[in-house]
Coordinates of N, CA, C and O in Angstrom, one line a residue:
X1 N -14.8 16.6 8.1 CA -13.7 16.5 7.1 C -13.3 15.0 7.0 O -13.0 14.4 8.0
X2 N -13.3 14.4 5.8 CA -13.0 13.0 5.6 C -11.5 12.8 5.8 O -10.7 13.6 5.2
X3 N -11.1 11.8 6.5 CA -9.7 11.5 6.7 C -9.1 10.9 5.4 O -9.8 10.2 4.8
X4 N -7.9 11.3 5.1 CA -7.3 10.8 3.9 C -6.4 9.6 4.3 O -5.2 9.8 4.6
X5 N -6.9 8.4 4.2 CA -6.2 7.2 4.5 C -6.2 6.4 3.2 O -7.2 6.2 2.6
X6 N -5.0 5.9 2.8 CA -4.9 5.1 1.6 C -4.9 3.6 1.9 O -4.5 3.2 3.0
X7 N -5.5 2.9 1.0 CA -5.5 1.4 1.2 C -4.1 0.9 1.1 O -3.7 0.0 1.9
X8 N -3.3 1.4 0.1 CA -2.0 0.9 -0.2 C -1.0 1.9 0.3 O -1.2 3.1 0.1
X9 N 0.2 1.4 0.8 CA 1.4 2.3 1.0 C 2.5 1.5 0.3 O 2.6 0.3 0.4
X10 N 3.3 2.3 -0.5 CA 4.3 1.6 -1.3 C 5.6 2.5 -1.3 O 5.5 3.7 -1.6
X11 N 6.7 1.8 -0.9 CA 8.0 2.5 -1.0 C 8.6 2.2 -2.3 O 8.6 1.0 -2.8
X12 N 9.1 3.2 -3.0 CA 9.6 3.1 -4.4 C 10.9 3.8 -4.5 O 11.3 4.6 -3.7
X13 N 11.5 3.5 -5.7 CA 12.7 4.3 -6.1 C 12.5 4.8 -7.5 O 11.8 4.1 -8.3
X14 N 13.1 5.9 -7.8 CA 13.0 6.5 -9.2 C 13.6 5.5 -10.2 O 14.6 4.8 -9.9
X15 N 13.0 5.3 -11.3 CA 13.5 4.5 -12.4 C 13.3 3.0 -12.2 O 13.8 2.2 -13.0
X16 N 12.5 2.6 -11.3 CA 12.3 1.2 -11.0 C 11.1 0.7 -11.8 O 9.9 1.2 -11.5
X17 N 11.3 -0.1 -12.8 CA 10.1 -0.6 -13.6 C 9.1 -1.4 -12.8 O 7.9 -1.4 -13.1
X18 N 9.6 -2.1 -11.8 CA 8.6 -2.9 -10.9 C 7.8 -2.0 -10.1 O 6.6 -2.2 -9.8
X19 N 8.3 -0.8 -9.6 CA 7.6 0.2 -8.9 C 6.5 0.7 -9.8 O 5.3 0.9 -9.4
X20 N 6.9 1.0 -11.1 CA 5.9 1.6 -12.0 C 4.8 0.6 -12.3 O 3.6 1.0 -12.4
X21 N 5.1 -0.7 -12.5 CA 4.1 -1.7 -12.8 C 3.2 -1.9 -11.6 O 2.0 -2.0 -11.8
X22 N 3.7 -1.9 -10.4 CA 2.9 -2.1 -9.2 C 1.9 -0.9 -9.0 O 0.8 -1.0 -8.7
X23 N 2.5 0.3 -9.3 CA 1.6 1.5 -9.2 C 0.5 1.5 -10.2 O -0.7 1.8 -9.9
X24 N 0.8 1.0 -11.4 CA -0.2 0.9 -12.4 C -1.3 -0.1 -12.0 O -2.5 0.1 -12.2
X25 N -0.9 -1.3 -11.5 CA -1.9 -2.3 -11.0 C -2.8 -1.7 -9.9 O -4.0 -1.8 -10.0
X26 N -2.2 -1.0 -8.9 CA -3.0 -0.5 -7.8 C -3.9 0.6 -8.3 O -5.1 0.6 -7.9
X27 N -3.4 1.5 -9.1 CA -4.3 2.7 -9.4 C -5.2 2.4 -10.6 O -6.4 2.8 -10.5
X28 N -4.8 1.7 -11.6 CA -5.6 1.5 -12.8 C -6.4 0.2 -12.9 O -7.5 0.2 -13.4
X29 N -5.9 -0.8 -12.3 CA -6.6 -2.1 -12.3 C -7.5 -2.3 -11.1 O -8.6 -2.6 -11.1
X30 N -6.9 -2.0 -9.9 CA -7.6 -2.2 -8.6 C -8.4 -0.9 -8.3 O -9.3 -1.0 -7.5
X31 N -8.0 0.2 -8.9 CA -8.6 1.5 -8.6 C -8.7 1.8 -7.1 O -9.7 2.2 -6.6
X32 N -7.6 1.5 -6.4 CA -7.5 1.7 -5.0 C -6.6 3.0 -4.7 O -5.9 3.4 -5.5
X33 N -6.7 3.5 -3.5 CA -5.9 4.6 -3.1 C -4.5 4.2 -2.7 O -4.3 3.0 -2.3
X34 N -3.6 5.0 -3.0 CA -2.2 4.7 -2.8 C -1.4 5.9 -2.3 O -1.5 7.0 -2.8
X35 N -0.6 5.6 -1.2 CA 0.3 6.5 -0.7 C 1.7 6.1 -1.1 O 2.1 5.0 -0.7
X36 N 2.4 6.9 -1.8 CA 3.8 6.5 -2.3 C 4.8 7.2 -1.5 O 4.7 8.5 -1.3
X37 N 5.8 6.5 -1.1 CA 7.0 7.1 -0.4 C 8.2 6.8 -1.2 O 8.6 5.6 -1.4
X38 N 8.8 7.9 -1.8 CA 10.0 7.7 -2.7 C 11.2 7.8 -1.8 O 11.5 8.8 -1.1
X39 N 12.0 6.6 -1.8 CA 13.1 6.6 -0.9 C 14.4 6.5 -1.8 O 15.5 6.0 -1.3
X40 N 14.4 7.1 -3.0 CA 15.5 7.1 -3.9 C 16.8 7.7 -3.1 O 17.9 7.1 -3.2
X41 N 16.6 8.7 -2.4 CA 17.7 9.5 -1.8 C 17.7 9.2 -0.3 O 18.2 10.1 0.5
X42 N 17.1 8.1 0.2 CA 17.0 7.8 1.6 C 17.4 6.4 1.9 O 16.6 5.5 2.2
X43 N 18.7 6.1 1.9 CA 19.2 4.8 2.1 C 18.9 4.3 3.6 O 18.7 3.1 3.8
X44 N 18.7 5.2 4.5 CA 18.4 4.8 5.9 C 17.0 4.1 5.9 O 16.8 3.1 6.5
X45 N 16.0 4.8 5.3 CA 14.7 4.2 5.3 C 14.7 2.9 4.6 O 14.0 1.9 5.0
X46 N 15.4 2.8 3.5 CA 15.5 1.5 2.7 C 16.0 0.4 3.6 O 15.5 -0.7 3.6
X47 N 17.0 0.7 4.4 CA 17.6 -0.3 5.3 C 16.6 -0.7 6.4 O 16.5 -1.9 6.8
X48 N 15.8 0.2 6.9 CA 14.8 -0.1 7.9 C 13.7 -1.0 7.3 O 13.3 -1.9 7.9
X49 N 13.3 -0.7 6.1 CA 12.3 -1.6 5.4 C 12.9 -3.0 5.3 O 12.2 -3.9 5.5
X50 N 14.1 -3.1 4.9 CA 14.8 -4.4 4.7 C 14.8 -5.1 6.0 O 14.5 -6.3 6.0
X51 N 15.1 -4.4 7.1 CA 15.2 -5.1 8.4 C 13.8 -5.5 8.9 O 13.6 -6.6 9.4
X52 N 12.8 -4.6 8.7 CA 11.4 -4.9 9.2 C 10.7 -6.0 8.4 O 9.9 -6.7 8.9
X53 N 11.0 -6.0 7.1 CA 10.2 -6.9 6.2 C 10.9 -8.1 5.6 O 10.3 -9.0 5.1
X54 N 12.2 -7.9 5.6 CA 13.0 -8.9 4.8 C 13.1 -8.7 3.4 O 13.7 -9.4 2.6
X55 N 12.4 -7.7 2.9 CA 12.3 -7.3 1.5 C 13.5 -6.5 1.1 O 13.7 -5.4 1.6
X56 N 14.4 -7.1 0.2 CA 15.6 -6.4 -0.1 C 15.4 -5.6 -1.4 O 16.3 -4.8 -1.8
X57 N 14.3 -5.7 -2.1 CA 14.1 -5.0 -3.4 C 12.9 -4.1 -3.2 O 12.1 -4.3 -2.3
X58 N 12.7 -3.2 -4.2 CA 11.6 -2.3 -4.2 C 10.8 -2.7 -5.4 O 11.3 -3.2 -6.4
X59 N 9.5 -2.4 -5.4 CA 8.7 -1.8 -4.3 C 8.5 -2.6 -3.1 O 8.6 -3.9 -3.2
X60 N 8.3 -2.0 -2.0 CA 7.8 -2.7 -0.8 C 6.4 -2.2 -0.6 O 6.1 -1.0 -0.4
X61 N 5.4 -3.1 -0.7 CA 4.0 -2.8 -0.7 C 3.3 -3.3 0.6 O 3.4 -4.4 1.0
X62 N 2.5 -2.4 1.1 CA 1.7 -2.6 2.3 C 0.2 -2.4 1.9 O -0.1 -1.5 1.2
X63 N -0.7 -3.2 2.4 CA -2.1 -3.0 2.4 C -2.5 -2.7 3.9 O -2.3 -3.6 4.7
X64 N -2.8 -1.5 4.2 CA -3.0 -1.1 5.6 C -1.6 -1.2 6.2 O -0.6 -0.7 5.7
X65 N -1.6 -1.9 7.3 CA -0.3 -2.1 8.0 C 0.3 -3.5 7.7 O 1.4 -3.8 8.2
X66 N -0.3 -4.2 6.8 CA 0.2 -5.6 6.4 C 1.1 -5.5 5.2 O 0.7 -5.1 4.2
X67 N 2.3 -6.0 5.4 CA 3.3 -6.1 4.3 C 2.9 -7.2 3.4 O 2.7 -8.3 3.8
X68 N 2.7 -6.9 2.1 CA 2.3 -8.0 1.1 C 3.5 -8.4 0.2 O 3.3 -9.3 -0.5
X69 N 4.6 -7.6 0.2 CA 5.7 -8.0 -0.6 C 6.0 -7.0 -1.7 O 5.8 -5.8 -1.5
X70 N 6.6 -7.5 -2.8 CA 6.9 -6.6 -3.9 C 6.0 -6.8 -5.1 O 4.8 -7.3 -4.9
X71 N 6.4 -6.4 -6.2 CA 5.5 -6.4 -7.4 C 5.1 -7.8 -7.8 O 3.9 -8.0 -8.1
X72 N 6.0 -8.8 -7.8 CA 5.7 -10.2 -8.1 C 4.6 -10.7 -7.1 O 3.7 -11.4 -7.5
X73 N 4.8 -10.4 -5.8 CA 3.8 -10.8 -4.8 C 2.4 -10.2 -5.1 O 1.4 -10.8 -4.9
X74 N 2.4 -8.9 -5.4 CA 1.2 -8.2 -5.8 C 0.5 -8.9 -6.9 O -0.7 -9.2 -6.9
X75 N 1.3 -9.2 -8.0 CA 0.7 -9.9 -9.2 C 0.2 -11.3 -8.8 O -0.9 -11.7 -9.3
X76 N 0.9 -12.0 -7.9 CA 0.4 -13.3 -7.5 C -0.9 -13.2 -6.7 O -1.8 -14.0 -6.9
X77 N -1.0 -12.2 -5.9 CA -2.3 -12.0 -5.1 C -3.4 -11.7 -6.1 O -4.6 -12.1 -5.9
X78 N -3.1 -10.9 -7.1 CA -4.1 -10.5 -8.1 C -4.6 -11.7 -8.8 O -5.8 -11.9 -9.1
X79 N -3.7 -12.6 -9.2 CA -4.0 -13.8 -10.0 C -4.9 -14.8 -9.2 O -5.7 -15.4 -9.8
X80 N -4.7 -14.9 -7.9 CA -5.5 -15.8 -7.1 C -6.8 -15.2 -6.7 O -7.7 -15.9 -6.1
X81 N -7.0 -13.9 -6.9 CA -8.2 -13.2 -6.5 C -8.2 -12.7 -5.0 O -9.1 -12.0 -4.6
X82 N -7.1 -13.0 -4.3 CA -6.9 -12.6 -2.9 C -6.8 -11.1 -2.8 O -7.1 -10.5 -1.8
X83 N -6.2 -10.4 -3.8 CA -5.9 -9.0 -3.7 C -7.2 -8.2 -3.6 O -7.3 -7.3 -2.8
X84 N -8.2 -8.6 -4.4 CA -9.5 -7.9 -4.3 C -10.1 -8.0 -2.9 O -10.6 -7.0 -2.4
X85 N -10.0 -9.2 -2.3 CA -10.5 -9.4 -1.0 C -9.8 -8.5 0.0 O -10.4 -7.8 0.9
X86 N -8.5 -8.5 -0.1 CA -7.6 -7.7 0.8 C -7.9 -6.2 0.7 O -8.0 -5.5 1.7
X87 N -8.1 -5.8 -0.5 CA -8.4 -4.3 -0.8 C -9.8 -4.0 -0.2 O -10.0 -3.0 0.5
X88 N -10.8 -4.9 -0.4 CA -12.1 -4.6 0.2 C -12.1 -4.6 1.7 O -12.8 -3.8 2.3
X89 N -11.4 -5.5 2.3 CA -11.3 -5.6 3.8 C -10.6 -4.3 4.3 O -11.1 -3.7 5.3
X90 N -9.6 -3.8 3.6 CA -8.9 -2.6 4.1 C -9.8 -1.3 3.9 O -9.9 -0.5 4.7
X91 N -10.5 -1.3 2.8 CA -11.5 -0.2 2.5 C -12.5 -0.2 3.6 O -12.9 0.9 4.1
X92 N -13.0 -1.4 3.9 CA -14.1 -1.5 5.0 C -13.5 -1.0 6.3 O -14.2 -0.3 7.1
X93 N -12.3 -1.4 6.6 CA -11.7 -0.9 7.9 C -11.6 0.6 8.0 O -11.9 1.2 9.0
X94 N -11.1 1.2 6.9 CA -11.0 2.6 6.8 C -12.3 3.3 7.0 O -12.5 4.3 7.7
X95 N -13.3 2.8 6.3 CA -14.7 3.4 6.4 C -15.2 3.2 7.8 O -15.8 4.2 8.3
X96 N -15.0 2.1 8.5 CA -15.5 1.9 9.8 C -14.8 2.9 10.8 O -15.5 3.5 11.6
X97 N -13.5 3.1 10.6 CA -12.8 4.1 11.4 C -13.3 5.5 11.2 O -13.5 6.3 12.2
X98 N -13.7 5.8 10.0 CA -14.2 7.2 9.7 C -15.6 7.3 10.3 O -15.9 8.4 10.8
X99 N -16.4 6.3 10.2 CA -17.8 6.4 10.8 C -17.6 6.6 12.3 O -18.4 7.4 12.9
X100 N -16.8 5.8 13.0 CA -16.6 6.0 14.4 C -16.1 7.4 14.8 O -16.5 8.0 15.7
X101 N -15.2 7.9 13.9 CA -14.7 9.3 14.2 C -15.8 10.3 14.0 O -15.9 11.2 14.8
X102 N -16.6 10.1 13.0 CA -17.8 11.1 12.8 C -18.8 11.0 14.0 O -19.3 12.0 14.4
X103 N -19.1 9.8 14.4 CA -20.0 9.6 15.6 C -19.5 10.3 16.8 O -20.2 10.9 17.6
X104 N -18.2 10.2 17.1 CA -17.6 10.9 18.2 C -17.7 12.4 18.1 O -17.7 13.1 19.1
X105 N -17.7 12.9 16.9 CA -17.8 14.4 16.7 C -19.2 14.9 16.9 O -19.3 16.2 16.9
X106 N -20.2 14.1 16.9 CA -21.6 14.6 17.0 C -21.9 15.0 18.4 O -21.5 14.6 19.4

């Protein structure tokens, strides 16, 4: 069974246009996998994200375990070409982990 790991993890709020824009970039332009965590009704998690990342606005976007920032940061990475590299590196890491898991199961 293939493990379901997403390249991106993104914390969002309902009605946030920046969350919608970032989701569109990730899914439609980068065509990458995305795990969305809606924290509209969870102020505690929002406070934890703020403490851990310094990001006071949403979305809060991660590639793997690496915090990359918000929507503007995602757009800046895309413009420089660094986003494609980061996505490919994370996809490669996920695939390597899956290959190792499959080898252990043989």
